[in-house]
Amino acid sequence: MLAGYREMLATSTDPATRARSRPRRAEPAIPQALRAMLATVDRTTLAGRRDAAALLLGYACAARVSELSALDITDVRETPDGLLVGLYRRKLKRHDEVAVPYGADPATCPVRAVRALTAALAEVSRPGGPLFVRVDRHGHLASPLTRRGRPIGDPAGRLSAEALADVVTRIAAAAGLEGRWRGHSLRRGFATAARRAGADLERIGRHGGWADGSTALLGYIEEADRWSDNPVTGL
């Protein structure tokens, strides 16, 4: 029944109706787009350091925003080679320790971005707790949320997954990027860029916490390969 309804939408003479039959996917935050987004972030502020770290760590770990939101400061450990990030992959129901090496360019280095964020949090007496926290418009840690006098949300000020997705959307808009930008843009951008750089499918999947044979990952890989490995080329 659903397949028939999808076909009805796809074959409609109304362009708006046809558009409803197509999957709505987030744009991939490939390196070029990520650099444009980071260029709009003021890293002298606590909120700016948080946003830059969220973008770069989310990209480097191919993390879902729910996985980023759950990170505590103690889940991220710096080593001589880079970061070891303890992520709970919710869809796989397992804990992963993801290795994130130093970036060649300090402006796009996830290790330096996380270091700057944790140093800023320590300056405001937050050496522990959530890594990504709410910041008010004055640049201070936001007060606990209440509704009718009762506390709501995370009492430690942890950013929700929805709030982190909104961070990506807001920064992409500030950078003038067109399309649909959400938290999943970071994860999809990693898969696309890693494949274009020649990374093996299995290594991409294991690093990003995709299940073996994931159809979602295969879809990203096909999109990354459609020009470099196009079967029409040379015919």
mmCIF file of C-alpha atoms in Angstrom:
data_model
loop_
_atom_site.group_PDB
_atom_site.id
_atom_site.type_symbol
_atom_site.label_atom_id
_atom_site.label_comp_id
_atom_site.label_asym_id
_atom_site.label_seq_id
_atom_site.Cartn_x
_atom_site.Cartn_y
_atom_site.Cartn_z
ATOM 1 C CA MET A 1 0.000 0.000 0.000
ATOM 2 C CA LEU A 2 2.815 2.397 0.870
ATOM 3 C CA ALA A 3 4.658 1.538 -2.343
ATOM 4 C CA GLY A 4 1.499 2.283 -4.331
ATOM 5 C CA TYR A 5 1.052 5.614 -2.572
ATOM 6 C CA ARG A 6 4.684 6.507 -3.263
ATOM 7 C CA GLU A 7 4.206 5.706 -6.952
ATOM 8 C CA MET A 8 1.066 7.841 -7.063
ATOM 9 C CA LEU A 9 3.031 10.794 -5.700
ATOM 10 C CA ALA A 10 5.988 10.190 -8.042
ATOM 11 C CA THR A 11 3.831 10.045 -11.183
ATOM 12 C CA SER A 12 1.665 13.031 -10.323
ATOM 13 C CA THR A 13 1.552 15.931 -12.796
ATOM 14 C CA ASP A 14 1.914 18.385 -9.905
ATOM 15 C CA PRO A 15 5.641 19.174 -9.255
ATOM 16 C CA ALA A 16 4.990 19.842 -5.557
ATOM 17 C CA THR A 17 3.307 16.460 -5.195
ATOM 18 C CA ARG A 18 6.141 14.684 -7.033
ATOM 19 C CA ALA A 19 8.654 16.314 -4.707
ATOM 20 C CA ARG A 20 6.939 14.658 -1.739
ATOM 21 C CA SER A 21 7.867 11.219 -3.106
ATOM 22 C CA ARG A 22 11.598 11.944 -2.925
ATOM 23 C CA PRO A 23 13.571 11.243 0.255
ATOM 24 C CA ARG A 24 14.561 14.378 2.206
ATOM 25 C CA ARG A 25 18.224 13.954 3.029
ATOM 26 C CA ALA A 26 20.538 16.259 4.905
ATOM 27 C CA GLU A 27 23.272 17.896 2.852
ATOM 28 C CA PRO A 28 26.725 16.320 3.432
ATOM 29 C CA ALA A 29 29.144 18.532 5.373
ATOM 30 C CA ILE A 30 32.152 17.805 3.173
ATOM 31 C CA PRO A 31 35.397 19.643 4.067
ATOM 32 C CA GLN A 32 34.698 22.632 1.806
ATOM 33 C CA ALA A 33 31.306 23.214 3.447
ATOM 34 C CA LEU A 34 32.713 22.593 6.916
ATOM 35 C CA ARG A 35 35.398 25.248 6.398
ATOM 36 C CA ALA A 36 32.770 27.746 5.259
ATOM 37 C CA MET A 37 30.698 27.021 8.362
ATOM 38 C CA LEU A 38 33.666 27.341 10.724
ATOM 39 C CA ALA A 39 34.604 30.688 9.164
ATOM 40 C CA THR A 40 31.396 32.176 10.608
ATOM 41 C CA VAL A 41 32.074 31.004 14.185
ATOM 42 C CA ASP A 42 33.570 33.426 16.730
ATOM 43 C CA ARG A 43 35.947 31.172 18.637
ATOM 44 C CA THR A 44 36.844 33.835 21.167
ATOM 45 C CA THR A 45 33.527 33.132 22.924
ATOM 46 C CA LEU A 46 32.432 30.111 24.941
ATOM 47 C CA ALA A 47 29.504 29.471 22.595
ATOM 48 C CA GLY A 48 31.794 29.733 19.571
ATOM 49 C CA ARG A 49 34.293 27.263 21.007
ATOM 50 C CA ARG A 50 31.443 24.883 21.801
ATOM 51 C CA ASP A 51 29.994 25.139 18.292
ATOM 52 C CA ALA A 52 33.384 24.651 16.578
ATOM 53 C CA ALA A 53 34.146 21.616 18.731
ATOM 54 C CA ALA A 54 30.689 20.153 18.031
ATOM 55 C CA LEU A 55 31.115 20.528 14.273
ATOM 56 C CA LEU A 56 34.632 19.117 14.130
ATOM 57 C CA LEU A 57 34.211 16.315 16.656
ATOM 58 C CA GLY A 58 30.857 15.296 15.186
ATOM 59 C CA TYR A 59 32.436 15.162 11.740
ATOM 60 C CA ALA A 60 35.627 13.356 12.803
ATOM 61 C CA CYS A 61 33.687 10.711 14.765
ATOM 62 C CA ALA A 62 30.845 10.455 12.231
ATOM 63 C CA ALA A 63 28.657 10.846 15.309
ATOM 64 C CA ARG A 64 24.917 11.164 15.510
ATOM 65 C CA VAL A 65 23.824 14.281 17.404
ATOM 66 C CA SER A 66 22.333 12.049 20.114
ATOM 67 C CA GLU A 67 25.786 10.527 20.603
ATOM 68 C CA LEU A 68 27.426 13.961 20.754
ATOM 69 C CA SER A 69 24.857 15.200 23.234
ATOM 70 C CA ALA A 70 25.574 12.285 25.574
ATOM 71 C CA LEU A 71 29.316 13.019 25.770
ATOM 72 C CA ASP A 72 30.816 14.082 29.089
ATOM 73 C CA ILE A 73 34.182 15.795 29.391
ATOM 74 C CA THR A 74 35.621 12.593 30.858
ATOM 75 C CA ASP A 75 34.579 10.662 27.729
ATOM 76 C CA VAL A 76 37.180 12.535 25.676
ATOM 77 C CA ARG A 77 40.814 11.748 26.443
ATOM 78 C CA GLU A 78 43.769 13.435 24.760
ATOM 79 C CA THR A 79 46.813 11.328 23.875
ATOM 80 C CA PRO A 80 50.064 12.166 22.035
ATOM 81 C CA ASP A 81 48.429 10.977 18.799
ATOM 82 C CA GLY A 82 45.059 12.702 19.187
ATOM 83 C CA LEU A 83 41.764 12.068 20.964
ATOM 84 C CA LEU A 84 40.172 8.858 22.154
ATOM 85 C CA VAL A 85 36.436 9.468 22.287
ATOM 86 C CA GLY A 86 34.147 7.096 24.173
ATOM 87 C CA LEU A 87 30.863 7.023 22.252
ATOM 88 C CA TYR A 88 27.814 4.898 22.904
ATOM 89 C CA ARG A 89 26.494 3.850 19.502
ATOM 90 C CA ARG A 90 22.803 3.684 20.283
ATOM 91 C CA LYS A 91 21.693 1.845 17.155
ATOM 92 C CA LEU A 92 24.337 -0.845 17.656
ATOM 93 C CA LYS A 93 23.841 -0.959 21.449
ATOM 94 C CA ARG A 94 27.570 -0.855 22.110
ATOM 95 C CA HIS A 95 30.351 1.404 23.381
ATOM 96 C CA ASP A 96 33.047 2.436 20.905
ATOM 97 C CA GLU A 97 36.357 4.187 21.495
ATOM 98 C CA VAL A 98 36.932 6.301 18.404
ATOM 99 C CA ALA A 99 40.431 7.513 17.559
ATOM 100 C CA VAL A 100 40.557 11.094 16.246
ATOM 101 C CA PRO A 101 44.024 12.202 15.046
ATOM 102 C CA TYR A 102 45.325 15.760 14.922
ATOM 103 C CA GLY A 103 44.333 17.759 11.859
ATOM 104 C CA ALA A 104 46.985 19.217 9.561
ATOM 105 C CA ASP A 105 45.291 22.644 9.683
ATOM 106 C CA PRO A 106 44.817 24.075 13.214
ATOM 107 C CA ALA A 107 41.615 25.814 12.080
ATOM 108 C CA THR A 108 39.949 22.486 11.306
ATOM 109 C CA CYS A 109 41.678 20.298 13.897
ATOM 110 C CA PRO A 110 39.133 18.539 16.144
ATOM 111 C CA VAL A 111 41.748 17.879 18.836
ATOM 112 C CA ARG A 112 42.617 21.558 19.215
ATOM 113 C CA ALA A 113 38.938 22.556 19.076
ATOM 114 C CA VAL A 114 38.006 20.194 21.921
ATOM 115 C CA ARG A 115 41.041 21.310 23.914
ATOM 116 C CA ALA A 116 39.977 24.948 23.553
ATOM 117 C CA LEU A 117 36.443 24.095 24.684
ATOM 118 C CA THR A 118 37.501 22.138 27.762
ATOM 119 C CA ALA A 119 39.927 24.914 28.731
ATOM 120 C CA ALA A 120 37.111 27.478 28.443
ATOM 121 C CA LEU A 121 34.818 25.297 30.561
ATOM 122 C CA ALA A 122 37.526 24.934 33.213
ATOM 123 C CA GLU A 123 37.841 28.732 33.358
ATOM 124 C CA VAL A 124 34.170 28.961 34.372
ATOM 125 C CA SER A 125 34.574 26.227 36.992
ATOM 126 C CA ARG A 126 33.201 23.375 34.873
ATOM 127 C CA PRO A 127 36.017 20.778 34.781
ATOM 128 C CA GLY A 128 33.487 17.916 34.563
ATOM 129 C CA GLY A 129 29.973 17.169 33.413
ATOM 130 C CA PRO A 130 28.587 17.476 29.863
ATOM 131 C CA LEU A 131 30.976 18.449 27.085
ATOM 132 C CA PHE A 132 28.376 20.431 25.153
ATOM 133 C CA VAL A 133 26.361 22.767 27.371
ATOM 134 C CA ARG A 134 23.857 25.577 26.976
ATOM 135 C CA VAL A 135 25.278 29.109 26.823
ATOM 136 C CA ASP A 136 23.138 32.233 27.211
ATOM 137 C CA ARG A 137 23.218 35.286 24.934
ATOM 138 C CA HIS A 138 25.702 36.995 27.280
ATOM 139 C CA GLY A 139 28.234 34.210 26.827
ATOM 140 C CA HIS A 140 27.711 32.648 30.253
ATOM 141 C CA LEU A 141 26.662 29.155 31.187
ATOM 142 C CA ALA A 142 22.883 29.182 30.993
ATOM 143 C CA SER A 143 20.806 28.854 34.152
ATOM 144 C CA PRO A 144 18.722 25.685 34.649
ATOM 145 C CA LEU A 145 15.449 25.717 32.726
ATOM 146 C CA THR A 146 12.200 25.822 34.645
ATOM 147 C CA ARG A 147 8.527 25.693 33.721
ATOM 148 C CA ARG A 148 5.990 26.953 36.269
ATOM 149 C CA GLY A 149 8.665 26.819 38.909
ATOM 150 C CA ARG A 150 9.652 23.219 38.209
ATOM 151 C CA PRO A 151 13.028 22.264 36.659
ATOM 152 C CA ILE A 152 12.952 20.846 33.125
ATOM 153 C CA GLY A 153 15.641 19.571 30.834
ATOM 154 C CA ASP A 154 19.072 18.457 31.975
ATOM 155 C CA PRO A 155 19.985 20.094 35.302
ATOM 156 C CA ALA A 156 23.655 20.153 34.295
ATOM 157 C CA GLY A 157 22.834 22.258 31.215
ATOM 158 C CA ARG A 158 23.564 19.536 28.675
ATOM 159 C CA LEU A 159 22.570 20.442 25.119
ATOM 160 C CA SER A 160 19.921 18.115 23.735
ATOM 161 C CA ALA A 161 20.348 16.325 20.427
ATOM 162 C CA GLU A 162 17.754 18.648 18.895
ATOM 163 C CA ALA A 163 19.683 21.707 20.091
ATOM 164 C CA LEU A 164 22.914 20.390 18.567
ATOM 165 C CA ALA A 165 21.117 19.768 15.276
ATOM 166 C CA ASP A 166 19.889 23.371 15.420
ATOM 167 C CA VAL A 167 23.510 24.516 15.871
ATOM 168 C CA VAL A 168 24.418 22.887 12.544
ATOM 169 C CA THR A 169 21.378 24.402 10.817
ATOM 170 C CA ARG A 170 22.072 27.883 12.198
ATOM 171 C CA ILE A 171 25.764 27.911 11.241
ATOM 172 C CA ALA A 172 25.068 26.556 7.744
ATOM 173 C CA ALA A 173 22.547 29.373 7.236
ATOM 174 C CA ALA A 174 25.105 31.926 8.454
ATOM 175 C CA ALA A 175 27.588 30.532 5.926
ATOM 176 C CA GLY A 176 25.034 30.949 3.121
ATOM 177 C CA LEU A 177 24.857 27.233 2.345
ATOM 178 C CA GLU A 178 21.773 26.090 0.463
ATOM 179 C CA GLY A 179 19.847 22.901 1.060
ATOM 180 C CA ARG A 180 18.756 20.989 4.157
ATOM 181 C CA TRP A 181 21.394 21.134 6.880
ATOM 182 C CA ARG A 182 20.857 19.123 10.046
ATOM 183 C CA GLY A 183 22.930 17.251 12.592
ATOM 184 C CA HIS A 184 23.136 14.261 10.241
ATOM 185 C CA SER A 185 25.040 16.454 7.765
ATOM 186 C CA LEU A 186 28.221 15.833 9.790
ATOM 187 C CA ARG A 187 27.852 12.045 9.695
ATOM 188 C CA ARG A 188 26.950 11.980 6.028
ATOM 189 C CA GLY A 189 29.760 14.408 5.177
ATOM 190 C CA PHE A 190 32.316 12.160 6.859
ATOM 191 C CA ALA A 191 31.228 9.098 4.861
ATOM 192 C CA THR A 192 31.226 11.056 1.590
ATOM 193 C CA ALA A 193 34.623 12.687 2.123
ATOM 194 C CA ALA A 194 36.273 9.533 3.460
ATOM 195 C CA ARG A 195 35.159 7.571 0.415
ATOM 196 C CA ARG A 196 36.354 10.270 -1.974
ATOM 197 C CA ALA A 197 39.725 10.173 -0.199
ATOM 198 C CA GLY A 198 39.948 6.452 -0.961
ATOM 199 C CA ALA A 199 39.054 4.995 2.452
ATOM 200 C CA ASP A 200 37.868 1.395 2.504
ATOM 201 C CA LEU A 201 34.143 0.810 3.001
ATOM 202 C CA GLU A 202 34.716 -1.476 5.984
ATOM 203 C CA ARG A 203 36.995 1.040 7.711
ATOM 204 C CA ILE A 204 34.478 3.845 7.149
ATOM 205 C CA GLY A 205 31.691 1.723 8.598
ATOM 206 C CA ARG A 206 33.612 0.630 11.680
ATOM 207 C CA HIS A 207 34.872 4.134 12.439
ATOM 208 C CA GLY A 208 31.402 5.641 12.101
ATOM 209 C CA GLY A 209 29.507 2.932 13.940
ATOM 210 C CA TRP A 210 27.484 1.661 10.990
ATOM 211 C CA ALA A 211 26.256 -1.921 11.097
ATOM 212 C CA ASP A 212 27.888 -4.298 8.616
ATOM 213 C CA GLY A 213 26.017 -4.083 5.318
ATOM 214 C CA SER A 214 24.263 -0.868 6.320
ATOM 215 C CA THR A 215 22.052 0.295 3.442
ATOM 216 C CA ALA A 216 22.340 3.896 4.661
ATOM 217 C CA LEU A 217 26.140 3.797 4.431
ATOM 218 C CA LEU A 218 26.004 2.095 1.031
ATOM 219 C CA GLY A 219 23.758 4.924 -0.162
ATOM 220 C CA TYR A 220 26.309 7.521 0.937
ATOM 221 C CA ILE A 221 29.112 5.572 -0.748
ATOM 222 C CA GLU A 222 27.168 5.335 -4.011
ATOM 223 C CA GLU A 223 26.649 9.103 -3.963
ATOM 224 C CA ALA A 224 30.351 9.689 -3.301
ATOM 225 C CA ASP A 225 31.309 7.356 -6.172
ATOM 226 C CA ARG A 226 28.785 8.499 -8.764
ATOM 227 C CA TRP A 227 31.298 10.762 -10.544
ATOM 228 C CA SER A 228 34.648 9.145 -9.724
ATOM 229 C CA ASP A 229 33.392 5.607 -10.449
ATOM 230 C CA ASN A 230 30.654 6.368 -12.966
ATOM 231 C CA PRO A 231 29.885 3.376 -15.258
ATOM 232 C CA VAL A 232 29.107 5.740 -18.160
ATOM 233 C CA THR A 233 32.656 7.108 -18.196
ATOM 234 C CA GLY A 234 34.603 5.694 -21.159
ATOM 235 C CA LEU A 235 31.662 4.081 -22.920
#
